[in-house]
Amino acid sequence: MTTCFVLASKSPARLRMLRSAGIEPVVIASGADESHLRGEDAVAMTARLSRLKAHSVIESGALEEYPADRMIVVACDSVLNLDGRILGKPHTAERARQWWRRM
């Protein structure tokens, strides 16, 4: 019996990375709320969102056809902490360039 490798992300970069390693995952975007919680630092936020995404995909029912003991779910998140501020997604190429220049 084969193992089902699940990527709980819609990130094209993460999918490319796995495929380049010879892994063809089942891709299921979590749809989890990625809001920053007041007082939460970048490390805690990244860990919380990764767990939230994994649980969201598992609990969605989308993986019911796969035996739980033959499934690996990879959920990740990345957070930019710049000058002590957590920044969300840049949403534009220009904003991303501005952030790169500030770093």
Coordinates of C-alpha atoms in Angstrom, one line a residue:
M1 CA 0.0 0.0 0.0
T2 CA 1.4 3.4 -0.9
T3 CA 1.5 6.5 1.2
C4 CA -0.5 9.5 0.3
F5 CA 1.5 12.7 0.5
V6 CA -0.7 15.8 1.0
L7 CA 0.3 19.4 0.5
A8 CA -2.1 21.6 2.5
S9 CA -1.2 24.6 0.4
K10 CA -1.9 26.3 -2.9
S11 CA 1.6 27.6 -3.1
P12 CA 3.1 27.0 -6.6
A13 CA 6.6 27.3 -5.2
R14 CA 6.0 24.6 -2.6
L15 CA 4.4 22.3 -5.2
R16 CA 7.4 22.8 -7.5
M17 CA 9.8 22.0 -4.7
L18 CA 8.1 18.7 -3.9
R19 CA 7.8 17.7 -7.6
S20 CA 11.5 18.5 -8.0
A21 CA 12.2 16.0 -5.2
G22 CA 10.1 13.3 -7.0
I23 CA 7.0 13.7 -4.9
E24 CA 3.6 14.1 -6.6
P25 CA 1.4 15.3 -3.7
V26 CA -2.4 15.5 -3.5
V27 CA -2.9 19.3 -3.2
I28 CA -5.7 20.6 -1.0
A29 CA -5.8 24.3 0.0
S30 CA -6.8 24.7 3.6
G31 CA -8.9 27.8 3.4
A32 CA -7.9 28.5 7.0
D33 CA -8.2 32.0 8.4
E34 CA -4.6 33.4 8.3
S35 CA -5.3 36.4 10.4
H36 CA -2.6 37.7 12.8
L37 CA -3.6 37.4 16.5
R38 CA -2.9 40.4 18.7
G39 CA 0.4 40.1 20.6
E40 CA 1.5 37.1 18.5
D41 CA 5.1 37.1 17.3
A42 CA 6.2 35.8 13.9
V43 CA 7.4 32.4 15.2
A44 CA 4.2 31.6 17.1
M45 CA 2.1 32.8 14.2
T46 CA 3.9 30.6 11.7
A47 CA 3.6 27.5 13.9
R48 CA -0.1 28.2 14.7
L49 CA -1.0 28.7 11.0
S50 CA 0.8 25.6 10.0
R51 CA -1.1 23.5 12.5
L52 CA -4.3 25.2 11.6
K53 CA -3.9 24.5 7.9
A54 CA -3.1 20.8 8.5
H55 CA -6.1 20.3 10.8
S56 CA -8.4 22.2 8.4
V57 CA -7.4 19.9 5.5
I58 CA -7.7 16.7 7.6
E59 CA -11.1 17.7 9.0
S60 CA -12.4 18.8 5.6
G61 CA -13.3 15.3 4.7
A62 CA -11.4 15.6 1.4
L63 CA -9.0 12.8 2.5
E64 CA -11.5 10.2 3.6
E65 CA -10.5 7.8 0.9
Y66 CA -7.0 7.6 2.2
P67 CA -6.1 5.5 5.3
A68 CA -4.9 7.8 8.1
D69 CA -1.9 5.6 8.9
R70 CA -0.8 5.9 5.2
M71 CA -1.0 9.7 4.9
I72 CA 1.6 12.5 5.4
V73 CA 0.1 16.0 5.5
V74 CA 2.5 18.8 5.0
A75 CA 1.3 22.3 6.0
C76 CA 3.5 25.3 6.1
D77 CA 3.4 29.0 6.4
S78 CA 5.8 31.8 6.0
V79 CA 5.7 35.1 7.7
L80 CA 7.8 38.2 7.1
N81 CA 9.0 40.0 10.2
L82 CA 10.6 43.2 9.1
D83 CA 11.9 45.6 11.7
G84 CA 9.7 43.9 14.4
R85 CA 6.5 44.2 12.3
I86 CA 4.7 41.2 10.9
L87 CA 3.8 41.9 7.3
G88 CA 1.1 40.1 5.4
K89 CA 1.2 39.2 1.7
P90 CA 2.6 42.0 -0.4
H91 CA -0.3 41.6 -3.0
T92 CA 1.7 43.7 -5.6
A93 CA 5.1 43.2 -7.2
E94 CA 6.0 46.8 -6.3
R95 CA 5.3 46.3 -2.6
A96 CA 7.3 43.1 -2.6
R97 CA 10.2 45.0 -4.2
Q98 CA 9.9 47.8 -1.5
W99 CA 10.1 45.2 1.2
W100 CA 13.2 43.5 -0.4
R101 CA 14.9 46.9 -0.5
R102 CA 14.1 47.6 3.2
M103 CA 15.7 44.3 4.1

